[in-house]
Tab-separated table of N, CA and C in Angstrom:
chain	number	residue	atom	x	y	z
A	1	MET	N	14.033	1.322	-199.914
A	1	MET	CA	13.181	2.325	-199.301
A	1	MET	C	13.616	2.508	-197.877
A	2	SER	N	13.883	3.688	-197.499
A	2	SER	CA	14.381	3.949	-196.174
A	2	SER	C	13.321	3.895	-195.112
A	3	SER	N	12.100	4.141	-195.473
A	3	SER	CA	11.072	4.113	-194.441
A	3	SER	C	10.727	2.694	-194.059
A	4	GLY	N	10.976	1.751	-194.947
A	4	GLY	CA	10.748	0.355	-194.635
A	4	GLY	C	9.356	0.092	-194.124
A	5	SER	N	8.330	0.658	-194.743
A	5	SER	CA	6.977	0.567	-194.236
A	5	SER	C	6.463	-0.858	-194.171
A	6	ASN	N	6.969	-1.741	-194.998
A	6	ASN	CA	6.600	-3.138	-194.834
A	6	ASN	C	7.732	-3.818	-194.087
A	7	GLY	N	7.452	-4.910	-193.489
A	7	GLY	CA	8.441	-5.561	-192.643
A	7	GLY	C	9.538	-6.269	-193.393
A	8	SER	N	9.658	-6.065	-194.688
A	8	SER	CA	10.612	-6.840	-195.455
A	8	SER	C	11.902	-6.109	-195.743
A	9	SER	N	12.012	-4.858	-195.394
A	9	SER	CA	13.244	-4.139	-195.677
A	9	SER	C	14.408	-4.817	-194.991
A	10	GLY	N	15.529	-4.819	-195.661
A	10	GLY	CA	16.697	-5.436	-195.094
A	10	GLY	C	16.805	-6.907	-195.420
A	11	GLU	N	15.866	-7.433	-196.213
A	11	GLU	CA	15.956	-8.824	-196.592
A	11	GLU	C	17.230	-9.047	-197.370
A	12	ARG	N	17.861	-10.169	-197.119
A	12	ARG	CA	19.071	-10.486	-197.853
A	12	ARG	C	18.680	-11.202	-199.130
A	13	GLY	N	19.149	-10.714	-200.210
A	13	GLY	CA	18.876	-11.339	-201.488
A	13	GLY	C	19.927	-10.884	-202.463
A	14	SER	N	19.984	-11.561	-203.573
A	14	SER	CA	20.986	-11.143	-204.537
A	14	SER	C	20.387	-10.077	-205.438
A	15	PRO	N	21.140	-9.016	-205.663
A	15	PRO	CA	20.650	-7.946	-206.518
A	15	PRO	C	20.584	-8.413	-207.966
A	16	ARG	N	19.726	-7.762	-208.726
A	16	ARG	CA	19.598	-8.100	-210.137
A	16	ARG	C	20.759	-7.550	-210.939
A	17	TRP	N	21.409	-6.503	-210.454
A	17	TRP	CA	22.535	-5.892	-211.152
A	17	TRP	C	23.797	-6.096	-210.337
A	18	SER	N	24.906	-6.056	-211.012
A	18	SER	CA	26.188	-6.225	-210.343
A	18	SER	C	26.505	-5.020	-209.458
A	19	VAL	N	26.886	-5.294	-208.226
A	19	VAL	CA	27.296	-4.253	-207.287
A	19	VAL	C	28.728	-4.546	-206.906
A	20	ARG	N	29.567	-3.517	-206.925
A	20	ARG	CA	30.984	-3.700	-206.620
A	20	ARG	C	31.173	-4.241	-205.214
A	21	ARG	N	32.015	-5.231	-205.098
A	21	ARG	CA	32.343	-5.794	-203.799
A	21	ARG	C	33.867	-5.839	-203.688
A	22	GLY	N	34.332	-6.159	-202.533
A	22	GLY	CA	35.762	-6.263	-202.318
A	22	GLY	C	36.053	-5.987	-200.864
A	23	THR	N	37.308	-5.870	-200.550
A	23	THR	CA	37.697	-5.586	-199.184
A	23	THR	C	37.365	-4.142	-198.859
A	24	PRO	N	36.540	-3.926	-197.835
A	24	PRO	CA	36.205	-2.545	-197.484
A	24	PRO	C	37.409	-1.829	-196.883
A	25	SER	N	37.489	-0.555	-197.162
A	25	SER	CA	38.568	0.248	-196.592
A	25	SER	C	38.232	0.578	-195.143
A	26	PRO	N	39.228	0.942	-194.345
A	26	PRO	CA	38.946	1.363	-192.964
A	26	PRO	C	37.969	2.545	-192.916
A	27	SER	N	38.068	3.476	-193.869
A	27	SER	CA	37.148	4.621	-193.865
A	27	SER	C	35.723	4.180	-194.206
A	28	ASP	N	35.581	3.164	-195.071
A	28	ASP	CA	34.243	2.643	-195.363
A	28	ASP	C	33.628	2.004	-194.127
A	29	LEU	N	34.413	1.234	-193.402
A	29	LEU	CA	33.911	0.617	-192.176
A	29	LEU	C	33.527	1.668	-191.144
A	30	THR	N	34.350	2.705	-191.010
A	30	THR	CA	34.055	3.793	-190.069
A	30	THR	C	32.768	4.507	-190.467
A	31	GLY	N	32.600	4.775	-191.757
A	31	GLY	CA	31.394	5.440	-192.243
A	31	GLY	C	30.143	4.625	-191.988
A	32	MET	N	30.214	3.316	-192.254
A	32	MET	CA	29.043	2.469	-192.040
A	32	MET	C	28.755	2.291	-190.552
A	33	GLN	N	29.789	2.204	-189.739
A	33	GLN	CA	29.567	2.119	-188.290
A	33	GLN	C	28.871	3.374	-187.777
A	34	ALA	N	29.233	4.537	-188.305
A	34	ALA	CA	28.570	5.784	-187.917
A	34	ALA	C	27.108	5.774	-188.366
A	35	ALA	N	26.852	5.276	-189.571
A	35	ALA	CA	25.473	5.187	-190.060
A	35	ALA	C	24.657	4.220	-189.199
A	36	LEU	N	25.257	3.122	-188.779
A	36	LEU	CA	24.564	2.171	-187.892
A	36	LEU	C	24.253	2.800	-186.537
A	37	ARG	N	25.166	3.592	-186.017
A	37	ARG	CA	24.923	4.292	-184.751
A	37	ARG	C	23.701	5.191	-184.876
A	38	LEU	N	23.603	5.894	-185.987
A	38	LEU	CA	22.455	6.769	-186.233
A	38	LEU	C	21.169	5.966	-186.401
A	39	ALA	N	21.259	4.838	-187.094
A	39	ALA	CA	20.080	3.985	-187.269
A	39	ALA	C	19.562	3.509	-185.917
A	40	ARG	N	20.470	3.127	-185.039
A	40	ARG	CA	20.061	2.693	-183.685
A	40	ARG	C	19.397	3.842	-182.926
A	41	ALA	N	19.938	5.045	-183.073
A	41	ALA	CA	19.347	6.218	-182.423
A	41	ALA	C	17.939	6.465	-182.947
A	42	GLY	N	17.727	6.272	-184.223
A	42	GLY	CA	16.391	6.419	-184.790
A	42	GLY	C	15.431	5.383	-184.260
A	43	SER	N	15.921	4.167	-184.096
A	43	SER	CA	15.087	3.080	-183.577
A	43	SER	C	14.572	3.397	-182.176
A	44	VAL	N	15.412	3.995	-181.348
A	44	VAL	CA	15.013	4.384	-179.985
A	44	VAL	C	13.857	5.382	-180.041
A	45	ARG	N	13.813	6.167	-181.105
A	45	ARG	CA	12.742	7.166	-181.283
A	45	ARG	C	11.562	6.592	-182.063
A	46	GLU	N	11.549	5.262	-182.206
A	46	GLU	CA	10.491	4.528	-182.904
A	46	GLU	C	10.422	4.850	-184.399
A	47	GLU	N	11.559	5.236	-184.951
A	47	GLU	CA	11.690	5.422	-186.398
A	47	GLU	C	12.262	4.135	-186.985
A	48	VAL	N	11.925	3.848	-188.235
A	48	VAL	CA	12.554	2.718	-188.913
A	48	VAL	C	14.057	2.965	-188.885
A	49	PRO	N	14.839	2.006	-188.386
A	49	PRO	CA	16.271	2.248	-188.160
A	49	PRO	C	17.126	2.267	-189.427
A	50	VAL	N	17.166	3.433	-190.040
A	50	VAL	CA	18.042	3.673	-191.184
A	50	VAL	C	18.856	4.913	-190.853
A	51	GLY	N	20.164	4.806	-191.027
A	51	GLY	CA	21.050	5.931	-190.771
A	51	GLY	C	21.874	6.251	-191.996
A	52	ALA	N	22.257	7.520	-192.115
A	52	ALA	CA	23.062	7.970	-193.255
A	52	ALA	C	24.107	8.977	-192.796
A	53	VAL	N	25.293	8.863	-193.382
A	53	VAL	CA	26.399	9.773	-193.101
A	53	VAL	C	27.007	10.169	-194.440
A	54	ILE	N	27.327	11.456	-194.585
A	54	ILE	CA	27.996	11.926	-195.802
A	54	ILE	C	29.370	12.454	-195.416
A	55	VAL	N	30.393	11.925	-196.094
A	55	VAL	CA	31.786	12.246	-195.793
A	55	VAL	C	32.458	12.764	-197.062
A	56	SER	N	33.296	13.788	-196.893
A	56	SER	CA	34.106	14.294	-197.998
A	56	SER	C	35.475	14.656	-197.453
A	57	ASP	N	36.512	14.147	-198.085
A	57	ASP	CA	37.895	14.402	-197.667
A	57	ASP	C	38.110	14.089	-196.185
A	58	GLY	N	37.481	13.029	-195.707
A	58	GLY	CA	37.647	12.608	-194.319
A	58	GLY	C	36.819	13.384	-193.321
A	59	ASP	N	36.093	14.398	-193.763
A	59	ASP	CA	35.259	15.197	-192.868
A	59	ASP	C	33.800	14.795	-193.000
A	60	ILE	N	33.128	14.678	-191.872
A	60	ILE	CA	31.698	14.389	-191.893
A	60	ILE	C	30.954	15.677	-192.227
A	61	LEU	N	30.211	15.648	-193.328
A	61	LEU	CA	29.415	16.798	-193.746
A	61	LEU	C	28.019	16.768	-193.130
A	62	ALA	N	27.482	15.556	-192.942
A	62	ALA	CA	26.114	15.449	-192.445
A	62	ALA	C	25.867	14.059	-191.882
A	63	GLU	N	24.945	14.004	-190.935
A	63	GLU	CA	24.497	12.747	-190.330
A	63	GLU	C	22.995	12.843	-190.132
A	64	ALA	N	22.286	11.755	-190.372
A	64	ALA	CA	20.837	11.764	-190.158
A	64	ALA	C	20.330	10.337	-189.998
A	65	HIS	N	19.175	10.226	-189.373
A	65	HIS	CA	18.432	8.967	-189.363
A	65	HIS	C	17.025	9.287	-189.839
A	66	ASN	N	16.251	8.260	-190.144
A	66	ASN	CA	14.875	8.489	-190.577
A	66	ASN	C	14.133	9.322	-189.546
A	67	GLU	N	13.296	10.214	-190.019
A	67	GLU	CA	12.454	11.035	-189.141
A	67	GLU	C	11.030	11.117	-189.671
A	68	THR	N	10.587	10.065	-190.343
A	68	THR	CA	9.257	10.085	-190.945
A	68	THR	C	8.150	10.169	-189.904
A	69	VAL	N	8.311	9.491	-188.781
A	69	VAL	CA	7.297	9.506	-187.725
A	69	VAL	C	7.314	10.851	-187.009
A	70	GLN	N	8.491	11.271	-186.579
A	70	GLN	CA	8.633	12.524	-185.837
A	70	GLN	C	8.105	13.720	-186.631
A	71	ARG	N	8.432	13.770	-187.912
A	71	ARG	CA	8.024	14.908	-188.741
A	71	ARG	C	6.649	14.715	-189.381
A	72	ARG	N	6.113	13.512	-189.256
A	72	ARG	CA	4.876	13.165	-189.965
A	72	ARG	C	5.024	13.466	-191.450
A	73	ASP	N	6.154	12.996	-191.975
A	73	ASP	CA	6.523	13.265	-193.361
A	73	ASP	C	7.122	11.993	-193.957
A	74	PRO	N	6.416	11.325	-194.850
A	74	PRO	CA	6.925	10.070	-195.408
A	74	PRO	C	8.181	10.231	-196.253
A	75	THR	N	8.558	11.466	-196.580
A	75	THR	CA	9.767	11.690	-197.372
A	75	THR	C	10.996	11.960	-196.507
A	76	ALA	N	10.851	11.987	-195.197
A	76	ALA	CA	11.966	12.338	-194.300
A	76	ALA	C	12.878	11.125	-194.065
A	77	HIS	N	13.434	10.626	-195.152
A	77	HIS	CA	14.357	9.495	-195.089
A	77	HIS	C	15.748	9.989	-194.705
A	78	ALA	N	16.522	9.111	-194.106
A	78	ALA	CA	17.869	9.455	-193.642
A	78	ALA	C	18.725	10.051	-194.762
A	79	GLU	N	18.700	9.431	-195.938
A	79	GLU	CA	19.534	9.905	-197.041
A	79	GLU	C	19.155	11.323	-197.454
A	80	LEU	N	17.855	11.567	-197.582
A	80	LEU	CA	17.390	12.878	-198.018
A	80	LEU	C	17.749	13.954	-196.999
A	81	LEU	N	17.560	13.656	-195.714
A	81	LEU	CA	17.897	14.623	-194.667
A	81	LEU	C	19.394	14.908	-194.650
A	82	ALA	N	20.203	13.856	-194.798
A	82	ALA	CA	21.656	14.040	-194.817
A	82	ALA	C	22.089	14.841	-196.047
A	83	LEU	N	21.494	14.560	-197.197
A	83	LEU	CA	21.831	15.327	-198.405
A	83	LEU	C	21.513	16.804	-198.216
A	84	GLN	N	20.348	17.104	-197.666
A	84	GLN	CA	19.976	18.501	-197.436
A	84	GLN	C	20.972	19.194	-196.512
A	85	GLN	N	21.355	18.520	-195.437
A	85	GLN	CA	22.325	19.099	-194.492
A	85	GLN	C	23.673	19.330	-195.157
A	86	ALA	N	24.148	18.330	-195.901
A	86	ALA	CA	25.469	18.435	-196.533
A	86	ALA	C	25.498	19.550	-197.573
A	87	LEU	N	24.466	19.637	-198.376
A	87	LEU	CA	24.414	20.685	-199.398
A	87	LEU	C	24.389	22.068	-198.755
A	88	GLN	N	23.645	22.190	-197.666
A	88	GLN	CA	23.598	23.457	-196.932
A	88	GLN	C	24.978	23.805	-196.371
A	89	LYS	N	25.642	22.796	-195.827
A	89	LYS	CA	26.953	23.026	-195.198
A	89	LYS	C	27.999	23.481	-196.210
A	90	VAL	N	28.026	22.848	-197.373
A	90	VAL	CA	29.045	23.205	-198.366
A	90	VAL	C	28.621	24.394	-199.224
A	91	GLY	N	27.349	24.773	-199.153
A	91	GLY	CA	26.878	25.914	-199.926
A	91	GLY	C	26.856	25.669	-201.421
A	92	GLU	N	26.669	24.439	-201.790
A	92	GLU	CA	26.640	24.052	-203.210
A	92	GLU	C	25.393	23.219	-203.470
A	93	ASP	N	25.169	22.887	-204.743
A	93	ASP	CA	24.053	22.009	-205.083
A	93	ASP	C	24.529	20.660	-205.615
A	94	ARG	N	25.807	20.387	-205.430
A	94	ARG	CA	26.405	19.127	-205.891
A	94	ARG	C	27.388	18.613	-204.849
A	95	LEU	N	27.537	17.288	-204.796
A	95	LEU	CA	28.482	16.659	-203.863
A	95	LEU	C	29.331	15.615	-204.593
A	96	PRO	N	30.049	16.008	-205.638
A	96	PRO	CA	30.768	15.020	-206.454
A	96	PRO	C	31.934	14.328	-205.748
A	97	MET	N	32.481	14.934	-204.722
A	97	MET	CA	33.620	14.334	-204.018
A	97	MET	C	33.184	13.624	-202.738
A	98	ALA	N	31.897	13.538	-202.492
A	98	ALA	CA	31.391	12.974	-201.241
A	98	ALA	C	31.022	11.505	-201.381
A	99	THR	N	31.064	10.818	-200.236
A	99	THR	CA	30.580	9.447	-200.127
A	99	THR	C	29.404	9.441	-199.162
A	100	LEU	N	28.313	8.833	-199.588
A	100	LEU	CA	27.137	8.641	-198.744
A	100	LEU	C	27.159	7.217	-198.227
A	101	TYR	N	27.153	7.070	-196.899
A	101	TYR	CA	27.044	5.758	-196.250
A	101	TYR	C	25.627	5.647	-195.725
A	102	VAL	N	24.930	4.575	-196.069
A	102	VAL	CA	23.554	4.393	-195.607
A	102	VAL	C	23.327	2.914	-195.307
A	103	THR	N	22.579	2.652	-194.264
A	103	THR	CA	22.423	1.276	-193.777
A	103	THR	C	21.482	0.425	-194.614
A	104	LEU	N	20.667	1.047	-195.459
A	104	LEU	CA	19.724	0.317	-196.307
A	104	LEU	C	19.817	0.843	-197.730
A	105	GLU	N	19.741	-0.046	-198.679
A	105	GLU	CA	19.751	0.320	-200.095
A	105	GLU	C	18.726	1.431	-200.358
A	106	PRO	N	19.131	2.501	-201.025
A	106	PRO	CA	18.218	3.628	-201.248
A	106	PRO	C	16.971	3.261	-202.054
A	107	CYS	N	15.855	3.928	-201.705
A	107	CYS	CA	14.591	3.790	-202.428
A	107	CYS	C	14.630	4.707	-203.663
A	108	ALA	N	13.552	4.738	-204.414
A	108	ALA	CA	13.490	5.560	-205.628
A	108	ALA	C	13.663	7.040	-205.310
A	109	GLN	N	12.977	7.522	-204.267
A	109	GLN	CA	13.093	8.934	-203.902
A	109	GLN	C	14.539	9.299	-203.586
A	110	CYS	N	15.165	8.497	-202.749
A	110	CYS	CA	16.522	8.808	-202.308
A	110	CYS	C	17.541	8.613	-203.434
A	111	ALA	N	17.346	7.579	-204.246
A	111	ALA	CA	18.240	7.367	-205.388
A	111	ALA	C	18.150	8.545	-206.347
A	112	GLY	N	16.943	9.046	-206.574
A	112	GLY	CA	16.781	10.219	-207.428
A	112	GLY	C	17.501	11.435	-206.873
A	113	ALA	N	17.387	11.649	-205.565
A	113	ALA	CA	18.065	12.783	-204.927
A	113	ALA	C	19.584	12.624	-205.012
A	114	ILE	N	20.068	11.401	-204.860
A	114	ILE	CA	21.503	11.131	-204.959
A	114	ILE	C	22.015	11.479	-206.356
A	115	VAL	N	21.263	11.087	-207.384
A	115	VAL	CA	21.637	11.394	-208.764
A	115	VAL	C	21.606	12.906	-208.985
A	116	LEU	N	20.553	13.570	-208.517
A	116	LEU	CA	20.428	15.009	-208.723
A	116	LEU	C	21.530	15.797	-208.014
A	117	ALA	N	21.937	15.330	-206.832
A	117	ALA	CA	22.999	16.002	-206.075
A	117	ALA	C	24.387	15.587	-206.566
A	118	LYS	N	24.419	14.679	-207.510
A	118	LYS	CA	25.669	14.199	-208.093
A	118	LYS	C	26.671	13.723	-207.036
A	119	VAL	N	26.160	12.931	-206.092
A	119	VAL	CA	27.020	12.329	-205.072
A	119	VAL	C	28.005	11.405	-205.776
A	120	GLY	N	29.268	11.480	-205.388
A	120	GLY	CA	30.305	10.716	-206.070
A	120	GLY	C	30.283	9.227	-205.805
A	121	ARG	N	29.882	8.857	-204.594
A	121	ARG	CA	29.993	7.448	-204.201
A	121	ARG	C	28.907	7.135	-203.185
A	122	VAL	N	28.312	5.944	-203.300
A	122	VAL	CA	27.283	5.475	-202.367
A	122	VAL	C	27.697	4.108	-201.854
A	123	VAL	N	27.709	3.971	-200.528
A	123	VAL	CA	28.013	2.699	-199.887
A	123	VAL	C	26.809	2.359	-199.019
A	124	PHE	N	26.180	1.222	-199.295
A	124	PHE	CA	25.018	0.845	-198.490
A	124	PHE	C	25.198	-0.523	-197.856
A	125	GLY	N	24.409	-0.746	-196.806
A	125	GLY	CA	24.492	-1.991	-196.047
A	125	GLY	C	23.542	-3.045	-196.570
A	126	ALA	N	22.339	-3.117	-195.995
A	126	ALA	CA	21.372	-4.156	-196.335
A	126	ALA	C	20.724	-3.886	-197.684
A	127	TYR	N	20.481	-4.966	-198.418
A	127	TYR	CA	19.723	-4.877	-199.657
A	127	TYR	C	18.244	-4.808	-199.319
A	128	ASP	N	17.465	-4.148	-200.176
A	128	ASP	CA	16.019	-4.043	-199.990
A	128	ASP	C	15.354	-4.670	-201.210
A	129	SER	N	14.889	-5.915	-201.049
A	129	SER	CA	14.358	-6.675	-202.183
A	129	SER	C	13.020	-6.154	-202.692
A	130	ARG	N	12.377	-5.263	-201.957
A	130	ARG	CA	11.084	-4.732	-202.399
A	130	ARG	C	11.170	-3.335	-202.997
A	131	CYS	N	12.092	-2.527	-202.513
A	131	CYS	CA	12.130	-1.125	-202.961
A	131	CYS	C	13.518	-0.642	-203.330
A	132	GLY	N	14.521	-1.491	-203.289
A	132	GLY	CA	15.896	-1.063	-203.516
A	132	GLY	C	16.166	-0.621	-204.942
A	133	MET	N	16.711	0.583	-205.067
A	133	MET	CA	16.982	1.165	-206.377
A	133	MET	C	18.476	1.273	-206.679
A	134	ALA	N	19.256	0.388	-206.034
A	134	ALA	CA	20.687	0.325	-206.325
A	134	ALA	C	21.042	-1.091	-206.772
A	135	GLY	N	20.064	-1.780	-207.344
A	135	GLY	CA	20.325	-3.100	-207.893
A	135	GLY	C	19.321	-4.169	-207.532
A	136	SER	N	18.610	-4.047	-206.431
A	136	SER	CA	17.694	-5.115	-206.032
A	136	SER	C	16.436	-5.161	-206.884
A	137	VAL	N	15.726	-4.061	-206.987
A	137	VAL	CA	14.517	-3.994	-207.802
A	137	VAL	C	14.856	-3.398	-209.160
A	138	TYR	N	15.628	-2.339	-209.126
A	138	TYR	CA	16.060	-1.619	-210.323
A	138	TYR	C	17.347	-0.898	-209.941
A	139	ASP	N	18.093	-0.457	-210.919
A	139	ASP	CA	19.315	0.273	-210.609
A	139	ASP	C	19.243	1.683	-211.160
A	140	LEU	N	18.544	2.528	-210.438
A	140	LEU	CA	18.411	3.933	-210.823
A	140	LEU	C	19.744	4.667	-210.695
A	141	LEU	N	20.561	4.269	-209.723
A	141	LEU	CA	21.827	4.971	-209.495
A	141	LEU	C	22.799	4.835	-210.664
A	142	ARG	N	22.751	3.715	-211.352
A	142	ARG	CA	23.697	3.507	-212.451
A	142	ARG	C	23.016	3.319	-213.790
A	143	ASN	N	21.827	3.877	-213.922
A	143	ASN	CA	21.109	3.775	-215.180
A	143	ASN	C	21.852	4.602	-216.234
A	144	PRO	N	22.156	4.018	-217.376
A	144	PRO	CA	22.923	4.747	-218.399
A	144	PRO	C	22.197	5.953	-218.980
A	145	ARG	N	20.899	6.074	-218.742
A	145	ARG	CA	20.139	7.207	-219.285
A	145	ARG	C	20.170	8.429	-218.368
A	146	THR	N	20.684	8.278	-217.145
A	146	THR	CA	20.748	9.431	-216.246
A	146	THR	C	22.033	10.224	-216.510
A	147	ASN	N	22.027	11.475	-216.052
A	147	ASN	CA	23.181	12.340	-216.322
A	147	ASN	C	24.303	12.177	-215.304
A	148	HIS	N	24.093	11.346	-214.280
A	148	HIS	CA	25.134	11.106	-213.283
A	148	HIS	C	24.978	9.687	-212.763
A	149	ARG	N	26.101	8.998	-212.625
A	149	ARG	CA	26.099	7.636	-212.094
A	149	ARG	C	27.211	7.515	-211.050
A	150	PRO	N	26.830	7.511	-209.765
A	150	PRO	CA	27.858	7.384	-208.728
A	150	PRO	C	28.437	5.979	-208.689
A	151	GLU	N	29.604	5.871	-208.104
A	151	GLU	CA	30.144	4.554	-207.788
A	151	GLU	C	29.252	3.988	-206.688
A	152	VAL	N	28.930	2.700	-206.767
A	152	VAL	CA	28.062	2.075	-205.772
A	152	VAL	C	28.744	0.840	-205.204
A	153	VAL	N	28.784	0.769	-203.880
A	153	VAL	CA	29.297	-0.399	-203.169
A	153	VAL	C	28.155	-0.885	-202.291
A	154	GLY	N	27.706	-2.096	-202.522
A	154	GLY	CA	26.570	-2.623	-201.775
A	154	GLY	C	26.949	-3.763	-200.867
A	155	GLY	N	26.180	-3.920	-199.790
A	155	GLY	CA	26.326	-5.063	-198.902
A	155	GLY	C	27.365	-4.909	-197.808
A	156	LEU	N	27.873	-3.701	-197.580
A	156	LEU	CA	28.852	-3.509	-196.517
A	156	LEU	C	28.146	-3.623	-195.163
A	157	MET	N	28.582	-4.554	-194.357
A	157	MET	CA	27.986	-4.828	-193.047
A	157	MET	C	26.494	-5.145	-193.198
A	158	ALA	N	26.142	-5.806	-194.294
A	158	ALA	CA	24.742	-6.089	-194.634
A	158	ALA	C	24.030	-6.877	-193.546
A	159	GLU	N	24.716	-7.846	-192.963
A	159	GLU	CA	24.060	-8.674	-191.951
A	159	GLU	C	23.685	-7.842	-190.724
A	160	GLU	N	24.602	-7.031	-190.266
A	160	GLU	CA	24.322	-6.194	-189.094
A	160	GLU	C	23.220	-5.173	-189.391
A	161	CYS	N	23.270	-4.565	-190.563
A	161	CYS	CA	22.237	-3.597	-190.948
A	161	CYS	C	20.875	-4.272	-191.088
A	162	GLY	N	20.840	-5.415	-191.746
A	162	GLY	CA	19.591	-6.154	-191.932
A	162	GLY	C	19.017	-6.663	-190.623
A	163	ASP	N	19.892	-7.142	-189.739
A	163	ASP	CA	19.423	-7.638	-188.434
A	163	ASP	C	18.769	-6.529	-187.624
A	164	LEU	N	19.330	-5.333	-187.671
A	164	LEU	CA	18.750	-4.198	-186.951
A	164	LEU	C	17.330	-3.921	-187.449
A	165	LEU	N	17.143	-3.944	-188.752
A	165	LEU	CA	15.817	-3.728	-189.329
A	165	LEU	C	14.861	-4.859	-188.953
A	166	GLN	N	15.317	-6.087	-189.043
A	166	GLN	CA	14.460	-7.224	-188.716
A	166	GLN	C	14.022	-7.191	-187.248
A	167	ARG	N	14.953	-6.895	-186.355
A	167	ARG	CA	14.609	-6.810	-184.933
A	167	ARG	C	13.575	-5.708	-184.688
A	168	PHE	N	13.747	-4.592	-185.373
A	168	PHE	CA	12.798	-3.470	-185.232
A	168	PHE	C	11.392	-3.905	-185.631
A	169	PHE	N	11.268	-4.527	-186.801
A	169	PHE	CA	9.943	-4.916	-187.277
A	169	PHE	C	9.347	-6.045	-186.443
A	170	LEU	N	10.174	-6.964	-185.962
A	170	LEU	CA	9.662	-8.005	-185.069
A	170	LEU	C	9.126	-7.411	-183.771
A	171	SER	N	9.732	-6.354	-183.286
A	171	SER	CA	9.288	-5.735	-182.028
A	171	SER	C	7.928	-5.056	-182.185
A	172	LEU	N	7.533	-4.765	-183.417
A	172	LEU	CA	6.236	-4.131	-183.655
A	172	LEU	C	5.082	-5.135	-183.684
A	173	ARG	N	5.431	-6.403	-183.819
A	173	ARG	CA	4.384	-7.442	-183.927
A	173	ARG	C	3.859	-7.850	-182.578
C-alpha cells in the first residue's frame, strides 16, 4: 500500500511468493534512485514517502510521489499518479514496454492499475507485509487468472526504501 496509513509499511519480511532477484542493472539502480528522490520530496510535503518513476526505452515517461494528503484523496498513490501521467504522455491505454520503479511494494489498488495498464515490468524497493500485492500478502501482479502478468523484481534497494518509511513514521510519534 503506497499510502502506508499504518506505521508498518516498509517492513522487511520474506514474501509468500517467489520474486525475481539478481544483480540489478545500472538502469534499474538509476530508476530506483529517481523513485527514492521523489519519495524524499513527498516526505518534505508530509506525504508518506513513496515515489514512482516510469521509464520506456531509456526515457522517463512520468514521475510522481504520494499526494494523498495534498489532494485529500486516499487513492492518490505515487504509482497511480505516475501511470496516469505516462498514459497521457504516450497517448495510449497500455504501457507494455515500460518499467515502473516504485519504492514500496504496490497495494491492491495500484497492482490492479498496473495489470490494467499492462505495464511490462515492475521493480519495487521495500516489501509491505500488510498490504503488498506483489508477493507479501498476495501476488495480484502475477496471478495466473489475470489477463496480464508483468515481470516483477522485488527488494531493490529495500533497506534504503524501508528506512525512509520507518523514519517518516517515527517522526509522527
